[in-house]
CSV table of C-alpha atoms and ligand atoms in Angstrom, one decimal:
chain,number,residue,atom,x,y,z
A,88,MET,CA,0.0,0.0,0.0
A,89,ALA,CA,1.4,3.4,-1.0
A,90,LEU,CA,2.6,5.3,2.0
A,91,LEU,CA,1.1,8.6,1.1
A,92,LYS,CA,-1.9,7.7,-1.0
A,93,GLY,CA,-4.2,10.7,-1.6
A,94,LYS,CA,-1.8,13.3,-0.1
A,95,THR,CA,-0.3,16.2,-2.1
A,96,ALA,CA,3.3,17.2,-2.2
A,97,LEU,CA,4.9,20.5,-3.4
A,98,VAL,CA,8.6,20.1,-4.3
A,99,THR,CA,10.4,23.3,-5.2
A,100,GLY,CA,13.1,23.0,-7.8
A,101,SER,CA,11.8,19.6,-8.9
A,102,THR,CA,12.7,19.9,-12.7
A,103,SER,CA,16.2,18.6,-12.1
A,104,GLY,CA,18.5,16.7,-9.8
A,105,ILE,CA,17.5,16.0,-6.2
A,106,GLY,CA,14.1,17.6,-6.4
A,107,GLN,CA,13.2,15.6,-9.5
A,108,GLY,CA,14.1,12.3,-7.7
A,109,VAL,CA,12.2,13.4,-4.6
A,110,ALA,CA,9.1,14.2,-6.7
A,111,GLU,CA,9.2,10.8,-8.4
A,112,ALA,CA,9.7,9.0,-5.0
A,113,LEU,CA,6.7,10.8,-3.5
A,114,ALA,CA,4.6,10.1,-6.6
A,115,ARG,CA,5.5,6.4,-6.3
A,116,GLU,CA,4.1,6.6,-2.7
A,117,GLY,CA,0.8,7.8,-4.1
A,118,CYS,CA,1.2,11.6,-3.6
A,119,HIS,CA,-0.3,14.1,-6.1
A,120,ILE,CA,2.6,16.4,-7.1
A,121,MET,CA,3.1,20.1,-7.7
A,122,LEU,CA,6.3,20.3,-9.7
A,123,ASN,CA,8.3,23.6,-9.7
A,124,GLY,CA,11.5,24.9,-11.3
A,125,PHE,CA,12.9,26.1,-14.5
A,126,GLY,CA,13.9,24.3,-17.7
A,127,ASP,CA,12.8,23.3,-21.2
A,128,ALA,CA,9.0,23.4,-21.4
A,129,ALA,CA,8.7,20.2,-23.4
A,130,ALA,CA,11.0,18.2,-21.1
A,131,ILE,CA,9.0,19.4,-18.1
A,132,GLU,CA,5.7,18.3,-19.7
A,133,VAL,CA,7.2,14.9,-20.4
A,134,GLN,CA,8.2,14.7,-16.7
A,135,ARG,CA,4.7,15.9,-15.5
A,136,SER,CA,2.7,13.6,-17.8
A,137,GLY,CA,5.1,10.7,-17.1
A,138,LEU,CA,4.5,10.9,-13.3
A,139,GLU,CA,0.7,10.8,-14.0
A,140,LYS,CA,0.9,7.8,-16.3
A,141,GLN,CA,3.4,5.8,-14.3
A,142,TYR,CA,2.0,6.3,-10.8
A,143,GLY,CA,-1.7,7.1,-11.4
A,144,ILE,CA,-1.5,10.4,-9.5
A,145,LYS,CA,-2.3,14.0,-10.5
A,146,ALA,CA,0.8,16.2,-11.3
A,147,LEU,CA,0.8,19.9,-11.9
A,148,TYR,CA,3.7,22.2,-12.8
A,149,SER,CA,4.3,25.8,-11.6
A,150,GLY,CA,7.1,27.9,-13.0
A,151,ALA,CA,7.0,30.2,-9.9
A,152,ASP,CA,10.3,31.9,-9.4
A,153,MET,CA,11.5,31.3,-5.8
A,154,ARG,CA,12.8,34.9,-5.7
A,155,ASN,CA,9.2,36.1,-5.9
A,156,PRO,CA,7.1,35.8,-2.7
A,157,ALA,CA,3.9,36.7,-4.6
A,158,ALA,CA,4.5,33.9,-7.1
A,159,ILE,CA,5.2,31.4,-4.3
A,160,HIS,CA,1.8,32.3,-2.6
A,161,ALA,CA,0.1,31.9,-6.0
A,162,MET,CA,1.7,28.5,-6.5
A,163,VAL,CA,0.5,27.3,-3.1
A,164,GLU,CA,-3.0,28.6,-3.8
A,165,GLU,CA,-3.1,26.7,-7.1
A,166,ALA,CA,-2.0,23.5,-5.4
A,167,GLU,CA,-4.7,24.0,-2.8
A,168,LYS,CA,-7.4,24.7,-5.4
A,169,GLN,CA,-6.4,22.0,-7.9
A,170,LEU,CA,-4.9,19.3,-5.7
A,171,GLY,CA,-6.7,19.8,-2.4
A,172,GLY,CA,-3.9,21.3,-0.3
A,173,VAL,CA,-0.2,20.8,0.4
A,174,ASP,CA,0.4,18.0,2.9
A,175,VAL,CA,4.1,17.6,2.2
A,176,LEU,CA,6.4,20.6,1.4
A,177,VAL,CA,9.9,19.9,0.2
A,178,ASN,CA,12.0,23.1,0.0
A,179,ASN,CA,14.7,22.0,-2.4
A,180,ALA,CA,15.2,24.8,-5.0
A,181,GLY,CA,18.8,26.0,-4.8
A,182,ILE,CA,21.7,27.6,-6.7
A,183,GLN,CA,25.4,27.9,-6.1
A,184,HIS,CA,28.1,30.4,-6.8
A,185,VAL,CA,31.8,29.8,-6.1
A,186,ALA,CA,34.2,32.8,-5.5
A,187,PRO,CA,36.4,34.1,-2.8
A,188,VAL,CA,34.6,36.5,-0.4
A,189,ASP,CA,36.3,39.7,-1.7
A,190,GLU,CA,35.3,38.9,-5.2
A,191,PHE,CA,31.8,37.5,-4.5
A,192,PRO,CA,29.3,39.4,-6.6
A,193,GLU,CA,26.5,41.2,-4.6
A,194,GLU,CA,23.8,40.0,-7.0
A,195,LYS,CA,24.8,36.3,-6.5
A,196,TRP,CA,24.7,36.8,-2.7
A,197,ASP,CA,21.2,38.3,-3.0
A,198,ALA,CA,20.0,35.5,-5.4
A,199,ILE,CA,21.4,32.7,-3.2
A,200,MET,CA,19.8,34.2,-0.1
A,201,ALA,CA,16.4,34.6,-1.9
A,202,ILE,CA,16.3,31.1,-3.5
A,203,ASN,CA,18.2,28.9,-0.9
A,204,LEU,CA,16.8,30.6,2.3
A,205,SER,CA,14.0,33.2,2.0
A,206,SER,CA,11.9,31.1,-0.4
A,207,ALA,CA,11.5,28.5,2.4
A,208,PHE,CA,10.1,31.1,4.8
A,209,HIS,CA,7.5,32.1,2.1
A,210,THR,CA,6.5,28.5,1.2
A,211,VAL,CA,6.2,27.6,4.9
A,212,LYS,CA,4.1,30.7,5.6
A,213,ALA,CA,1.9,29.9,2.7
A,214,VAL,CA,1.3,26.2,3.5
A,215,ALA,CA,1.1,26.4,7.3
A,216,PRO,CA,-2.5,27.4,7.7
A,217,GLY,CA,-3.7,24.5,5.5
A,218,MET,CA,-1.5,22.0,7.4
A,219,ARG,CA,-2.8,23.3,10.8
A,220,GLN,CA,-6.4,22.9,9.5
A,221,LYS,CA,-5.8,19.3,8.6
A,222,GLY,CA,-3.7,18.6,11.7
A,223,TRP,CA,-1.0,16.9,9.6
A,224,GLY,CA,1.9,18.0,7.6
A,225,ARG,CA,5.5,17.3,6.7
A,226,ILE,CA,8.0,20.0,5.9
A,227,ILE,CA,11.4,18.8,4.7
A,228,ASN,CA,14.2,21.3,3.8
A,229,ILE,CA,17.0,20.1,1.6
A,230,ALA,CA,19.8,21.9,3.3
A,231,SER,CA,23.4,20.6,2.9
A,232,VAL,CA,26.4,19.4,4.8
A,233,HIS,CA,27.3,23.1,4.2
A,234,GLY,CA,24.5,23.8,6.8
A,235,LEU,CA,26.8,22.2,9.3
A,236,VAL,CA,30.4,23.0,8.1
A,237,ALA,CA,32.0,25.5,5.8
A,238,SER,CA,34.1,25.3,2.6
A,239,ALA,CA,36.1,28.1,1.1
A,240,TYR,CA,34.6,30.2,-1.7
A,241,LYS,CA,31.0,29.5,-0.8
A,242,VAL,CA,30.1,32.4,1.5
A,243,ALA,CA,26.5,32.9,0.4
A,244,TYR,CA,25.7,29.2,0.1
A,245,VAL,CA,27.1,28.3,3.5
A,246,ALA,CA,25.4,31.2,5.2
A,247,ALA,CA,22.0,30.4,3.5
A,248,LYS,CA,22.3,26.6,4.4
A,249,HIS,CA,23.2,27.4,8.1
A,250,GLY,CA,20.2,29.8,8.1
A,251,ILE,CA,17.8,27.1,6.8
A,252,LEU,CA,18.8,24.9,9.8
A,253,GLY,CA,17.7,27.7,12.1
A,254,LEU,CA,14.5,28.1,10.2
A,255,THR,CA,13.9,24.3,10.4
A,256,LYS,CA,14.2,24.4,14.2
A,257,VAL,CA,11.8,27.4,14.7
A,258,VAL,CA,9.2,26.0,12.3
A,259,ALA,CA,9.3,22.6,14.1
A,260,LEU,CA,8.5,24.4,17.4
A,261,ASP,CA,5.9,26.7,16.0
A,262,LEU,CA,3.9,23.9,14.3
A,263,ALA,CA,4.7,21.1,16.8
A,264,GLU,CA,1.3,20.9,18.3
A,265,ALA,CA,-0.5,21.0,14.9
A,266,GLY,CA,0.7,17.6,13.9
A,267,VAL,CA,3.3,19.1,11.5
A,268,THR,CA,7.0,18.1,11.6
A,269,CYS,CA,9.8,20.1,10.0
A,270,ASN,CA,13.2,18.6,9.4
A,271,ALA,CA,16.3,19.2,7.3
A,272,ILE,CA,18.4,16.8,5.2
A,273,CYS,CA,22.1,17.6,4.9
A,274,PRO,CA,23.6,15.8,1.8
A,275,GLY,CA,27.2,15.8,0.9
A,276,TYR,CA,28.0,16.0,-2.8
A,277,VAL,CA,25.3,14.5,-5.1
A,278,ARG,CA,26.3,14.4,-8.8
A,279,THR,CA,23.5,16.6,-10.2
A,280,PRO,CA,23.7,19.5,-12.7
A,281,LEU,CA,24.4,21.9,-9.8
A,282,VAL,CA,27.6,20.0,-8.9
A,283,GLU,CA,28.6,19.4,-12.6
A,284,LYS,CA,28.5,23.1,-13.1
A,285,GLN,CA,30.9,23.7,-10.2
A,286,ILE,CA,33.6,21.3,-11.6
A,287,PRO,CA,35.1,23.7,-14.2
A,288,ASP,CA,34.6,26.7,-11.9
A,289,GLN,CA,36.4,25.0,-9.0
A,290,ALA,CA,39.2,23.8,-11.4
A,291,LYS,CA,39.7,27.5,-12.4
A,292,THR,CA,39.6,28.8,-8.9
A,293,HIS,CA,41.9,26.2,-7.4
A,294,GLY,CA,44.1,26.0,-10.6
A,295,ILE,CA,43.8,22.2,-10.9
A,296,SER,CA,42.3,19.8,-13.4
A,297,GLU,CA,38.6,18.7,-13.4
A,298,ALA,CA,39.6,15.1,-12.4
A,299,GLU,CA,41.5,16.6,-9.5
A,300,VAL,CA,38.5,18.7,-8.5
A,301,ILE,CA,36.4,15.4,-8.1
A,302,GLU,CA,39.1,13.6,-6.1
A,303,LYS,CA,40.7,16.5,-4.1
A,304,VAL,CA,37.8,18.8,-3.6
A,305,LEU,CA,34.4,17.1,-4.0
A,306,LEU,CA,35.2,13.7,-2.5
A,307,LYS,CA,37.9,14.9,-0.2
A,308,ASN,CA,35.7,14.9,2.9
A,309,HIS,CA,33.5,11.9,1.9
A,310,ALA,CA,35.0,9.2,4.0
A,311,VAL,CA,33.1,6.6,1.8
A,312,LYS,CA,34.7,8.1,-1.3
A,313,GLN,CA,31.6,8.0,-3.3
A,314,PHE,CA,28.9,10.6,-4.2
A,315,VAL,CA,25.5,10.6,-2.4
A,316,GLU,CA,22.8,9.2,-4.6
A,317,VAL,CA,19.6,11.2,-5.4
A,318,ALA,CA,17.5,8.0,-4.7
A,319,ASP,CA,18.9,7.8,-1.2
A,320,VAL,CA,18.0,11.4,-0.4
A,321,ALA,CA,14.5,10.7,-1.8
A,322,ALA,CA,14.2,7.6,0.4
A,323,LEU,CA,15.0,9.7,3.5
A,324,VAL,CA,12.4,12.2,2.5
A,325,CYS,CA,9.8,9.4,2.2
A,326,PHE,CA,10.9,8.1,5.7
A,327,LEU,CA,10.4,11.6,7.2
A,328,CYS,CA,6.9,11.6,5.7
A,329,SER,CA,6.0,8.2,7.3
A,330,ASP,CA,4.2,7.6,10.6
A,331,ALA,CA,7.3,6.2,12.1
A,332,ALA,CA,8.9,9.7,11.9
A,333,LYS,CA,6.0,11.5,13.6
A,334,THR,CA,8.1,12.5,16.7
A,335,MET,CA,11.2,13.5,14.7
A,336,THR,CA,11.1,17.2,14.3
A,337,GLY,CA,13.5,20.1,14.2
A,338,VAL,CA,16.5,17.9,13.3
A,339,ALA,CA,19.2,18.1,10.7
A,340,LEU,CA,20.1,14.7,9.2
A,341,PRO,CA,23.4,14.4,7.5
A,342,MET,CA,23.7,12.0,4.5
A,343,ASP,CA,27.3,13.0,3.7
A,344,GLY,CA,29.5,9.9,3.5
A,345,GLY,CA,31.0,10.7,6.9
A,346,TRP,CA,32.0,14.3,6.1
A,347,SER,CA,30.5,15.9,9.2
A,348,ALA,CA,31.9,13.2,11.5
A,349,GLN,CA,35.4,14.6,11.0
B,1091,LIG,P1,19.9,21.3,-9.7
B,1091,LIG,O1,20.7,22.4,-10.2
B,1091,LIG,O2,20.0,20.0,-10.3
B,1091,LIG,O3,18.4,21.6,-9.4
B,1091,LIG,C1,18.0,22.8,-8.9
B,1091,LIG,C2,16.5,23.0,-9.1
B,1091,LIG,O4,16.1,24.3,-8.6
B,1091,LIG,C3,16.1,23.1,-10.6
B,1091,LIG,O5,14.9,22.4,-10.8
B,1091,LIG,C4,16.0,24.5,-10.9
B,1091,LIG,O6,15.2,24.8,-12.0
B,1091,LIG,C5,15.4,25.0,-9.6
B,1091,LIG,N1,15.6,26.5,-9.4
B,1091,LIG,C6,16.7,27.2,-9.5
B,1091,LIG,N2,16.5,28.5,-9.3
B,1091,LIG,C7,15.1,28.6,-9.1
B,1091,LIG,C8,14.2,29.7,-8.9
B,1091,LIG,N3,14.6,30.9,-8.8
B,1091,LIG,N4,12.9,29.4,-8.8
B,1091,LIG,C9,12.5,28.1,-8.9
B,1091,LIG,N5,13.3,27.1,-9.1
B,1091,LIG,C10,14.6,27.3,-9.2
B,1091,LIG,O7,20.5,21.2,-8.2
B,1091,LIG,P2,20.5,20.0,-7.1
B,1091,LIG,O8,21.9,19.5,-6.9
B,1091,LIG,O9,19.5,19.0,-7.4
B,1091,LIG,O10,20.2,20.8,-5.8
B,1091,LIG,C11,18.9,20.7,-5.2
B,1091,LIG,C12,19.0,21.2,-3.7
B,1091,LIG,O11,19.9,20.3,-3.0
B,1091,LIG,C13,19.6,22.6,-3.6
B,1091,LIG,O12,19.0,23.3,-2.5
B,1091,LIG,C14,21.1,22.3,-3.2
B,1091,LIG,O13,21.7,23.3,-2.4
B,1091,LIG,C15,20.9,21.0,-2.4
B,1091,LIG,N6,22.1,20.2,-2.3
B,1091,LIG,C16,22.7,19.7,-3.4
B,1091,LIG,C17,23.9,19.0,-3.2
B,1091,LIG,C18,24.6,18.4,-4.4
B,1091,LIG,O14,25.7,18.0,-4.2
B,1091,LIG,N7,24.0,18.4,-5.6
B,1091,LIG,C19,24.4,18.7,-1.9
B,1091,LIG,C20,23.7,19.2,-0.8
B,1091,LIG,C21,22.6,20.0,-1.0
């Protein structure tokens, strides 16, 4: 029996990478899905209709820009109207920029703060009344091991990911008596387009080859010497949605190959 049959999930940034895998795993568990993110319209339609066909659920797509609070509220309203509410919210949309602090562009700082941190405040604020009304909800923030530790050249990303762990704790307390949990997952490196894009940038910044970036930068702190897999992050999201996780709230769960143990 599908774990989440009849529930509805909104996954921000679900047209690629981790979010795409999370949306599929939740659909497999019977959730109706609101997809969100950017990308090629035809490819997104293939993804949306594919979820409906394969899992027998209803899937919608919103191109809401996570920098725009009004667009976020409109996306949640659409999910409430067309899919009957948002029971599971996965704040996943995120971007990265790599540069030393004294060269870090102001507009990149602002965009990373807006997408990786502030959007989660706006989505939570928009879904919380509906979750309270139903007396059930699951909020899962895809943070990062960079919510727990820092790496050079990532001032905005590390600040935003540390911030989202603070948001996770407060939301967990504010909604605790409403049957709503809020947790964060802190993955190490997952080989998605976001990471692929960093490889040439890091090679340039560190003055090393792309192969060396993988070995000496990306997997340096993974004790297990392998990337984290999207499907494993998605499986943890499904666990956090299960009844067995009902008393887990306000926590940051690393899935980082042993990075934060060091
Ligand atoms: P990705 O680049 O593959 O996907 C990012 C998604 O966010 C895409 O769907 C994109 O369209 C969407 N997006 C970007 N800007 C947006 C905006 N303004 N409005 C709406 N959607 C927007 O990246 P990913 O690696 O799958 O990362 C997903 C999340 O996981 C991010 O929050 C990232 O920080 C986090 N994370 C990734 C890794 C990793 O190694 N890949 C590790 C830890 C945490």
